[in-house]
XYZ file of C-alpha atoms in Angstrom:
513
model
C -7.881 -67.617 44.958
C -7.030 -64.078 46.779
C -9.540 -61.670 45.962
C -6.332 -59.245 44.883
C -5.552 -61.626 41.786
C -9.567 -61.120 40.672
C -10.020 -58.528 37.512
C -11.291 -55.247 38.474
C -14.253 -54.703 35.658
C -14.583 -51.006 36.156
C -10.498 -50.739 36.291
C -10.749 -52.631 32.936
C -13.446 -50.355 31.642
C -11.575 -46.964 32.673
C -8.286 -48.746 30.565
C -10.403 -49.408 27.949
C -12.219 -45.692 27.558
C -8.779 -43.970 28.290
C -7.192 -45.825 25.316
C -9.714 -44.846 23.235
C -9.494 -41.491 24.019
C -5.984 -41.315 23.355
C -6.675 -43.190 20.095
C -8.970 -40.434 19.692
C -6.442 -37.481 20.392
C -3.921 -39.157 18.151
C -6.222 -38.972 15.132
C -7.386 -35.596 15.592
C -3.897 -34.105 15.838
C -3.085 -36.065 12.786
C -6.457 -35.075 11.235
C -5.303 -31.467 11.955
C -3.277 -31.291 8.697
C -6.524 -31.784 6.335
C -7.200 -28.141 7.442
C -4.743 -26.622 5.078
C -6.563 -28.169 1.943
C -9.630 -27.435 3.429
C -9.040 -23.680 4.040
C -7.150 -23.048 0.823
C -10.511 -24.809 -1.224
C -13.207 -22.733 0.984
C -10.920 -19.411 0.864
C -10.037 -19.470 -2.727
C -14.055 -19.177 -3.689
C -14.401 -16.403 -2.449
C -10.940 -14.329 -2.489
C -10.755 -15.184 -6.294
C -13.362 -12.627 -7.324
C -11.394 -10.097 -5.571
C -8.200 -11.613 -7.430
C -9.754 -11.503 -10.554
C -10.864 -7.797 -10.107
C -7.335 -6.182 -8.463
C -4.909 -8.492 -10.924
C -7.158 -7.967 -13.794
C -6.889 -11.698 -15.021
C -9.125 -13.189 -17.645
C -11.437 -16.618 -16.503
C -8.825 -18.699 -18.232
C -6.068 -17.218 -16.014
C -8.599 -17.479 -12.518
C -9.350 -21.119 -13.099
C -5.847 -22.083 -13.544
C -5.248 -20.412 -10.581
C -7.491 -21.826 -8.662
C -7.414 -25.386 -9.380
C -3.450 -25.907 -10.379
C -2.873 -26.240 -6.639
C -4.642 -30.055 -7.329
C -2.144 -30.995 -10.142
C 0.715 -29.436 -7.997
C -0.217 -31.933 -4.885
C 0.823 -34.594 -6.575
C 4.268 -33.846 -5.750
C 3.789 -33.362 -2.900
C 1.828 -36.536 -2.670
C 4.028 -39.168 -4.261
C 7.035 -37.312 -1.776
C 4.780 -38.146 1.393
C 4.898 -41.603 0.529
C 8.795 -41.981 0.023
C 9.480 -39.046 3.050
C 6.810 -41.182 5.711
C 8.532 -44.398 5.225
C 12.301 -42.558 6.048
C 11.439 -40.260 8.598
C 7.843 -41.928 9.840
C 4.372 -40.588 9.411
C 4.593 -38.154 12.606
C 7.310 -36.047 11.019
C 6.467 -36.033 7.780
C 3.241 -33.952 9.822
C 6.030 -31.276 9.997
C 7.175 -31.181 7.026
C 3.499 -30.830 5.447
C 3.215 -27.919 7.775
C 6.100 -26.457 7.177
C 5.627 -26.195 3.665
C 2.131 -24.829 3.066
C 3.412 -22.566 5.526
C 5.990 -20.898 3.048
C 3.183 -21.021 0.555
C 0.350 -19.206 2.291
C 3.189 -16.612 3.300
C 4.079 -16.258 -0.870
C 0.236 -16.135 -1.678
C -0.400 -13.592 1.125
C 2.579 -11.385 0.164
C 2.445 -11.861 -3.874
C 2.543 -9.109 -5.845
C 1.657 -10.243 -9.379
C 0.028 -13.336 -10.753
C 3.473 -15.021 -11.015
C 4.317 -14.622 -7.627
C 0.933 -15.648 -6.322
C 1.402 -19.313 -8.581
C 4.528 -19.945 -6.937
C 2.765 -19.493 -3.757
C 0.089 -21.775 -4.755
C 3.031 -24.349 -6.440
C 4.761 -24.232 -2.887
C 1.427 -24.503 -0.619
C 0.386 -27.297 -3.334
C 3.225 -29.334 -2.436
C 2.709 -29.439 1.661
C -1.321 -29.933 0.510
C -0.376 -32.655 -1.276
C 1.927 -33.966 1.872
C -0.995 -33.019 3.928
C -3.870 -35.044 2.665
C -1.728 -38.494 1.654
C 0.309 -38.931 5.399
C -3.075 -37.824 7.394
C -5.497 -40.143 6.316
C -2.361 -43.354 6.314
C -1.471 -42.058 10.165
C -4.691 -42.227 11.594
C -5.758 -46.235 10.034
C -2.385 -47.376 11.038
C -2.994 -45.845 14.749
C -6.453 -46.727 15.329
C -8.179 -50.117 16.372
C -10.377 -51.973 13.714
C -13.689 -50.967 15.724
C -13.680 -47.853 15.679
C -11.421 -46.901 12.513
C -14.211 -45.940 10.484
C -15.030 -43.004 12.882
C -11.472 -42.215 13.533
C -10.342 -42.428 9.808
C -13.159 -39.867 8.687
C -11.966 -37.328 10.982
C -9.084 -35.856 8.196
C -12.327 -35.367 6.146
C -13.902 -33.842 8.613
C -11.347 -31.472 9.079
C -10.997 -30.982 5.305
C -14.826 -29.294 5.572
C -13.766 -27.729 8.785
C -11.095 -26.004 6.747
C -13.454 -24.519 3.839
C -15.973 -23.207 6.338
C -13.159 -21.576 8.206
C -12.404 -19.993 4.309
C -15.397 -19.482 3.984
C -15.574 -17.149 7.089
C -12.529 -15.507 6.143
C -13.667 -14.493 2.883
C -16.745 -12.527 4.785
C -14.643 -11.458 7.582
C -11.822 -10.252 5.113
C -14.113 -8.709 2.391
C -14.764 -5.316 3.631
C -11.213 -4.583 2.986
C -9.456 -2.722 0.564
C -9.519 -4.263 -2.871
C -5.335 -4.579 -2.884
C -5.675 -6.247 0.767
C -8.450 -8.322 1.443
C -7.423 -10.988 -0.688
C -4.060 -11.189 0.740
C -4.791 -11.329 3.926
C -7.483 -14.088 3.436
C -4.806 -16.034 2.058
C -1.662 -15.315 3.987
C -3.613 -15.693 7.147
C -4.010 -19.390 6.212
C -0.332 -19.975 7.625
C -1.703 -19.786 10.954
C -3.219 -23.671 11.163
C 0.342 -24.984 9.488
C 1.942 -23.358 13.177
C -0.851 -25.062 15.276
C 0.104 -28.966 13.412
C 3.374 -28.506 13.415
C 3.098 -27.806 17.379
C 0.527 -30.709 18.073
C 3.401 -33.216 16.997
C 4.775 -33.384 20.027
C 1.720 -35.020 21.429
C 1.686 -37.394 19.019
C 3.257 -41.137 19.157
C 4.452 -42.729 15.842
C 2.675 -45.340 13.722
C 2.939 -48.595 15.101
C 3.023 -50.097 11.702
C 6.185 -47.683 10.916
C 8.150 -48.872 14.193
C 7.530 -52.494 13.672
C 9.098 -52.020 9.783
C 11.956 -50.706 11.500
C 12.458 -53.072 14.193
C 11.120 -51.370 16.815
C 9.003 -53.801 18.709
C 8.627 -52.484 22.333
C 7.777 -48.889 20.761
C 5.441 -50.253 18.586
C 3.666 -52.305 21.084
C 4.067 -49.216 23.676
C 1.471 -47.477 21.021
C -0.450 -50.319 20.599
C -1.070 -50.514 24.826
C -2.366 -47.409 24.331
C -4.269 -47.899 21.737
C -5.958 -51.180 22.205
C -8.923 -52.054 24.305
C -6.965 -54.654 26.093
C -3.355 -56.261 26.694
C -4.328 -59.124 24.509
C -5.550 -57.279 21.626
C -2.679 -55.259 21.475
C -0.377 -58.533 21.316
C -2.645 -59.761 18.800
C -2.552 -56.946 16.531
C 1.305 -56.922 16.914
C 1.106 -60.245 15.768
C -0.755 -59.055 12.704
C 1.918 -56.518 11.723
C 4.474 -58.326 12.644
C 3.482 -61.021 9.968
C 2.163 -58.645 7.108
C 6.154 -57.213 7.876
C 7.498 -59.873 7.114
C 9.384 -60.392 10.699
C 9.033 -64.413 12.090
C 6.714 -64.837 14.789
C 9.713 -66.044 17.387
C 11.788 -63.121 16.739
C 11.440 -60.807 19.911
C 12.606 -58.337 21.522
C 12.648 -54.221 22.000
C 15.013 -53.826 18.825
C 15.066 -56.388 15.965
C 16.807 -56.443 12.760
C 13.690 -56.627 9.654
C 14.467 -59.151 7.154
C 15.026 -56.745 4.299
C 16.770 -56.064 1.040
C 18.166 -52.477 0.217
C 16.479 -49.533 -0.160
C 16.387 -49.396 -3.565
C 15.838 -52.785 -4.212
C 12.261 -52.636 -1.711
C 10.945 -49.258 -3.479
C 11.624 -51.379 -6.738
C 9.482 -54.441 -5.144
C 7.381 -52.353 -4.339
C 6.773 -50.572 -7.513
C 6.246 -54.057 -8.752
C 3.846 -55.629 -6.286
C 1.452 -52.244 -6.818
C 1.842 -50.839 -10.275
C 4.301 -52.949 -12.636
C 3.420 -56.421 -12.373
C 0.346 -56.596 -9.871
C -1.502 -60.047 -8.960
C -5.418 -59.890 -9.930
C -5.792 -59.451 -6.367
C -3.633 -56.309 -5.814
C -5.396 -55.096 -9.237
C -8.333 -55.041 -7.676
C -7.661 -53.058 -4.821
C -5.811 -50.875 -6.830
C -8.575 -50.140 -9.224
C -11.193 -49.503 -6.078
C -8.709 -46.836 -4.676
C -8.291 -45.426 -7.861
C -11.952 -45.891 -8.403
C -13.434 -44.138 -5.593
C -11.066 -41.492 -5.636
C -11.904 -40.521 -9.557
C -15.447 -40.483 -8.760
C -15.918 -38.309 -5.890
C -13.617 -35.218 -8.161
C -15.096 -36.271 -11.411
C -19.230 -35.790 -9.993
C -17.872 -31.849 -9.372
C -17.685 -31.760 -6.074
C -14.593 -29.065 -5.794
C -16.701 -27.164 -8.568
C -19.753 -26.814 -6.183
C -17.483 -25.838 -3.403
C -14.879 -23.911 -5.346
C -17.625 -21.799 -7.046
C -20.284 -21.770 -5.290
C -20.493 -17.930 -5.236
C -20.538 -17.832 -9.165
C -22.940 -20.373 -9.090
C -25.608 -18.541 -6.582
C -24.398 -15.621 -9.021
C -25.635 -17.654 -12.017
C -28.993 -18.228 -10.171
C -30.077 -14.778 -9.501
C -27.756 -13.445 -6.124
C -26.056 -10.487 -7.168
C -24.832 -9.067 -4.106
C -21.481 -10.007 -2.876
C -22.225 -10.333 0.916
C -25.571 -12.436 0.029
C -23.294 -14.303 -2.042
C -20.582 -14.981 0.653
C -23.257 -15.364 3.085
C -25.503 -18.457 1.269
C -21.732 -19.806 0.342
C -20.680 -20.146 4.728
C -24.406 -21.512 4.262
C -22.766 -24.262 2.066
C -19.877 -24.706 4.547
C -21.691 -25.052 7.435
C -23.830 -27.852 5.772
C -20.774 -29.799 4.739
C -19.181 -29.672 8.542
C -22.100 -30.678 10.342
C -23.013 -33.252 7.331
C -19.719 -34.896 7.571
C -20.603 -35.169 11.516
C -23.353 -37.521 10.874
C -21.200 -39.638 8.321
C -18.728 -39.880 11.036
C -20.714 -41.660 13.749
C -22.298 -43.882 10.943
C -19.630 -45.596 9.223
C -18.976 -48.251 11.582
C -22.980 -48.521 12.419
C -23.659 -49.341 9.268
C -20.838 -49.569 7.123
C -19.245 -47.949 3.741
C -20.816 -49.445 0.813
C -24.673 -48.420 2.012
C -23.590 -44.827 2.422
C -21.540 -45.055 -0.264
C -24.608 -45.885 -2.664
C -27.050 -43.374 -0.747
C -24.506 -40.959 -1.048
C -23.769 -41.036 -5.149
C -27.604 -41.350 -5.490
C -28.555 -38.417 -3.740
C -25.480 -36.594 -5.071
C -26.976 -37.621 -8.454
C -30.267 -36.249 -7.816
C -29.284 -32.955 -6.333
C -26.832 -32.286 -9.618
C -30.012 -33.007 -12.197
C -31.817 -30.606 -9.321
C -29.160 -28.031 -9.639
C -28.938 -28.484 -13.456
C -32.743 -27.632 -13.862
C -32.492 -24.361 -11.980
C -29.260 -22.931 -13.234
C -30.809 -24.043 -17.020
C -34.230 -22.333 -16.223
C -32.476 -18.988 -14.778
C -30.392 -18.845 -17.701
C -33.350 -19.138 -20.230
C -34.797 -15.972 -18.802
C -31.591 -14.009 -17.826
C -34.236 -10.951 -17.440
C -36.315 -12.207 -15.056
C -35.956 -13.443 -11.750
C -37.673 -16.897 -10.964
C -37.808 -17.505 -7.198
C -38.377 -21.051 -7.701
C -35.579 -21.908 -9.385
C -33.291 -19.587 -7.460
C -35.116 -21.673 -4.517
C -33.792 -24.946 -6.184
C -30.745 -24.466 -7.112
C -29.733 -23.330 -3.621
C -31.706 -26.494 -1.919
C -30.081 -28.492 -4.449
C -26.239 -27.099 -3.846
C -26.933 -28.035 0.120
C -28.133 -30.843 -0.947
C -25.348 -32.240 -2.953
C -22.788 -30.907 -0.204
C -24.912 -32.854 2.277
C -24.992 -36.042 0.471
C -21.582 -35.972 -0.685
C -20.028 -35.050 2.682
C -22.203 -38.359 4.473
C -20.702 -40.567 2.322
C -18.272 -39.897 -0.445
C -16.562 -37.084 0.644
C -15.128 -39.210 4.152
C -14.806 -42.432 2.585
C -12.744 -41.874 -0.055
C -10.106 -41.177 2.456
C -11.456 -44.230 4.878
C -11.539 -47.064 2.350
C -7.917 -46.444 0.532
C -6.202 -45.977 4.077
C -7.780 -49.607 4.889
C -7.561 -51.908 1.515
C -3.821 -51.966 0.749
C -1.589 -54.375 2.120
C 1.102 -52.736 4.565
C 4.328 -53.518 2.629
C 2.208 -51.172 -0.542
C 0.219 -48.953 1.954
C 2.191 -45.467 1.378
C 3.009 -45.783 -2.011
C -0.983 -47.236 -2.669
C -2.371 -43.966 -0.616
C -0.145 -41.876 -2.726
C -1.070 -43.307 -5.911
C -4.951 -42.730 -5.110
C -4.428 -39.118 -3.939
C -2.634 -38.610 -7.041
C -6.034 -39.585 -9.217
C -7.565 -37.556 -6.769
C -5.614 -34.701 -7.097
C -5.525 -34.839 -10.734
C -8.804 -35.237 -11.579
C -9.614 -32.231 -9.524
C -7.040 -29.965 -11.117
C -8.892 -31.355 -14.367
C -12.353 -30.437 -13.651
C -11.885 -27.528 -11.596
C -9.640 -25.896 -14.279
C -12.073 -26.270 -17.353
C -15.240 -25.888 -15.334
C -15.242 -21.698 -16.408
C -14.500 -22.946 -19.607
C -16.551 -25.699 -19.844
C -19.627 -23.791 -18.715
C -19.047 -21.746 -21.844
C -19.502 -24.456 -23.930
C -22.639 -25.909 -22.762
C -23.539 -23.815 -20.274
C -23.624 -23.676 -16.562
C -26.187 -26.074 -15.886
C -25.286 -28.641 -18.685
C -22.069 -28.970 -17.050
C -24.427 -29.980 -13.523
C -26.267 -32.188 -15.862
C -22.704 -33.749 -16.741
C -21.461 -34.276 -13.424
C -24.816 -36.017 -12.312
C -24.326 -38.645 -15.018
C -20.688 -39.347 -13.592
C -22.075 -39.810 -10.245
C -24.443 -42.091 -11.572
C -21.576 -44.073 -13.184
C -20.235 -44.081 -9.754
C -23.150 -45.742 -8.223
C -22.829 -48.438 -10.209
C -18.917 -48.913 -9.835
C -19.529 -48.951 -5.838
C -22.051 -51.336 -6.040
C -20.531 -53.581 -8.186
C -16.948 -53.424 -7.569
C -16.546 -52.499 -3.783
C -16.744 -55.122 -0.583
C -17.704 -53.708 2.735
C -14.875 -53.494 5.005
C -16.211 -52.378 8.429
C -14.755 -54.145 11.353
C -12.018 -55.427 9.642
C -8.103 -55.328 10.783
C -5.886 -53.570 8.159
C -4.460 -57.102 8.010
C -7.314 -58.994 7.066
C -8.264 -56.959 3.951
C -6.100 -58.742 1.917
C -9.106 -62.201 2.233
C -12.143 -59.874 0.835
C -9.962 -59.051 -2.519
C -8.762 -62.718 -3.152
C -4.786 -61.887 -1.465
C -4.701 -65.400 -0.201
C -4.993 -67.423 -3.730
C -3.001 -64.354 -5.434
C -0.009 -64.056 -3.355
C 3.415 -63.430 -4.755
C 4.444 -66.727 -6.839
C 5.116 -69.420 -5.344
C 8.638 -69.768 -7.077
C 9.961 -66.334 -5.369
C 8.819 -67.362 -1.647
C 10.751 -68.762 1.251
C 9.758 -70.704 3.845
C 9.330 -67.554 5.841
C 7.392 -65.582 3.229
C 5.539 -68.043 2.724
C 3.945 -68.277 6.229
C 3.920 -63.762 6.250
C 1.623 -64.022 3.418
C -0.676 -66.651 4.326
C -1.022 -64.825 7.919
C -1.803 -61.422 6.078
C -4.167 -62.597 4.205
C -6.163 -64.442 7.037
């Protein structure tokens, strides 16, 4: 044999690591658009007290403000799902950008409370683009051993985004009353600019081309993204099959075996939500699962108001309250670094569990303090104004290790292709919701049984939590985004058997193996 026709290893090797630094790139230009949410959720905690003072609103009034962006997202949500399978997931990036851009420009130049909730309608749309198409880009671009890392890096960026609020409320606050807030807000539209630029660098989903018939651009991606030639053929293969296009049909453009539009988004509809198999119920009811959990244990309440919260322990000042609050930032950032480089070491469902646990813990923790401070309003404890800042970096900690990044990871990886947007969308919507719900009532709410009863009440849903991830959730490290379908029972619950052809027949029994 001539030594020319040998395999280089250290050629291979360089393929290899440049691939997965590309893979890399892709899913941190992607991840770029969890920023926006981030920003608006770590700037809003502290630009509201000036809001509240300059407008003159009432606590009813501030928390509507400050968590209707959640219920708006939804819109913007369920559109991401219906605008990324038209135009693709790389340009529905753009149009994310594009509108929280508008939005922070309206909040930034409102003049009155109306104006600043249309701002916060508008930049609650693109949020709601943002956070569904980021997470669903990045699974469907990266490899299955090392999506875990690369899927938590839009969460990642998320807590990247509230320290960077976080910082602007203490860089901003010195300002005039009439302008600080403003410009903490408006200034927001900078990181929409940035995205909407680092699209060009970005290659579309290979999932998205192959649904559209695009073979050699799909497996172009997938060259790039793979560790080898043969995996990349292989994992064609895969989505090829869960697309429902026959194995022997090659070539650069192919025509998808399809109905109409209207008459897929109604299959669709029907596979998911309207008449699901007990398989698809399953992994419907573990997005929708995971999702309610990490809002409903309070984690946008810690992070949302945080300052009110240090206020409610005994910190008066407002730069000692900004300060401890980038304290609270920074945790979450470099927490969420550790998660990252752990989830496919050891795998979701045991940092899942540590996660709600400790979460759990550090809410009963924060409960305590908050309930001992308030007992003696006219004296100051250090010991519980000790503990119920260990306890808030604690719970930020915990939550950003585990639930805070998988949320995003898991529902990007458990539904089946031909449901993937519209499942995605669907979970960000209980997300979404469920935040707008707590983080609306939480002034109100703290009124009724007081600030640390509602702690108290949050660590008891967390608990609940534990128990739904440890009873209800399979591991899924390692795993191809076409192989899910086996740990939820998608083989023996396919479509009936009366609606398949020949050819359907053999898609699903390949997706589901």
């Amino acid at each position: 044999m001539a030594s020319g026709a040998l395999p280089d290893p250290e050629a291979d090797a360089s393929k290899k690591h440049g691939n997965v630094k590309y893979a890399f790139t892709c899913a941190i230009c992607a991840s770029m658009a969890s920023i926006i949410l981030g920003y608006d959720i770590g700037v809003m905690s502290g630009a509201s007290l000036y809001i509240k003072k300059d407008l003159r609103i009432t606590d009813v009034q501030l928390e509507i403000l400050v968590g209707v962006m959640n219920v708006y997202s939804l819109i913007g949500a369920f559109a991401a799902g219906r605008t990324s399978d038209w135009i693709g997931r790389r340009f529905t990036v753009v149009v994310a950008a594009t509108i929280f851009f508008v939005g922070a420009l309206l909040m930034g130049f409102a003049v009155n409370y109306a104006m600043l909730m249309a701002g916060r309608f508008v930049a609650g749309v693109g949020v709601g683009y943002a956070i569904m198409i980021a997470p669903v880009y990045t699974a469907e671009i990266s490899p299955a051993s090392s999506r875990g890392l690369l899927t938590s890096f839009p969460d990642f960026f998320i807590n990247l985004g509230i320290l960077l609020g976080y910082v602007s409320n203490y860089a901003f606050a010195r300002l005039p009353l009439y302008l600080g807030w403003r410009v903490m807000l408006g200034i927001g539209a900078a990181p929409s600019v940035l995205l909407a630029l680092m699209v060009f660098v970005m290659p579309e989903s290979p999932r998205w081309l192959v649904k559209n018939g695009r073979l050699a651009d799909a497996m172009a991606v997938l060259e790039k993204t793979s560790a080898t030639p043969e995996e990349a053929a292989e994992r064609l293969a895969d989505i090829k099959a869960a697309a429902g296009i026959p194995e022997d049909l090659d070539g650069d453009v192919v025509t998808v075996p399809d109905e109409d539009r209207n008459s897929k988004e109604t299959q669709v509809w029907k596979e998911l939500i309207l008449s699901p198999t007990p398989a698809m119920r399953r992994i419907l009811l573990s997005a929708l699962g995971i999702h309610f959990f990490q809002q409903a244990s309070g984690s946008d309440c810690v992070v949302l108001y945080s300052p009110r919260v240090f206020k409610s322990a005994g910190i008066t000042d407002d730069n000692k309250l900004l300060g401890t609050t980038c304290a609270v930032g920074v945790s979450k950032t470099l927490f969420i670094l550790v998660a990252t480089f752990l989830l496919d070491r050891v795998g979701r469902r045991p940092l899942l569990l540590c996660s709600a646990g400790g979460m759990m813990v550090s809410l009963v923790g924060l409960g305590t303090g908050l309930t001992v401070v308030g007992h003696h309003p006219d004296t100051k404890i250090p010991w519980a104004v000790t503990l119920c800042i260990a306890s808030t970096l604690a719970y930020v900690a915990f939550f950003s290790v585990g639930l805070g990044p998988i949320t995003g990871v898991y529902t990007s990886e458990i539904f089946p292709l031909q449901v993937r947007a519209l499942g995605f969308a669907v979970g960000v919507a209980c997300n979404r919701l469920t935040s707008g719900v707590v983080s609306m009532t939480f002034l109100s709410l703290s009124k009724a049984i007081t600030i640390g009863g509602s702690f108290f009440l949050y660590g008891g849903v967390a608990a609940l939590g534990c128990v739904f991830f440890f009873t209800y959730l399979p591991e899924t490290r390692g795993r191809t985004l076409e192989e899910m379908g086996r740990l939820f029972g998608m083989a023996d619950t396919s479509m009936a058997e009366a609606e398949r052809t020949p050819g359907e027949e053999k898609v699903v029994q390949m997706a589901a193996t």
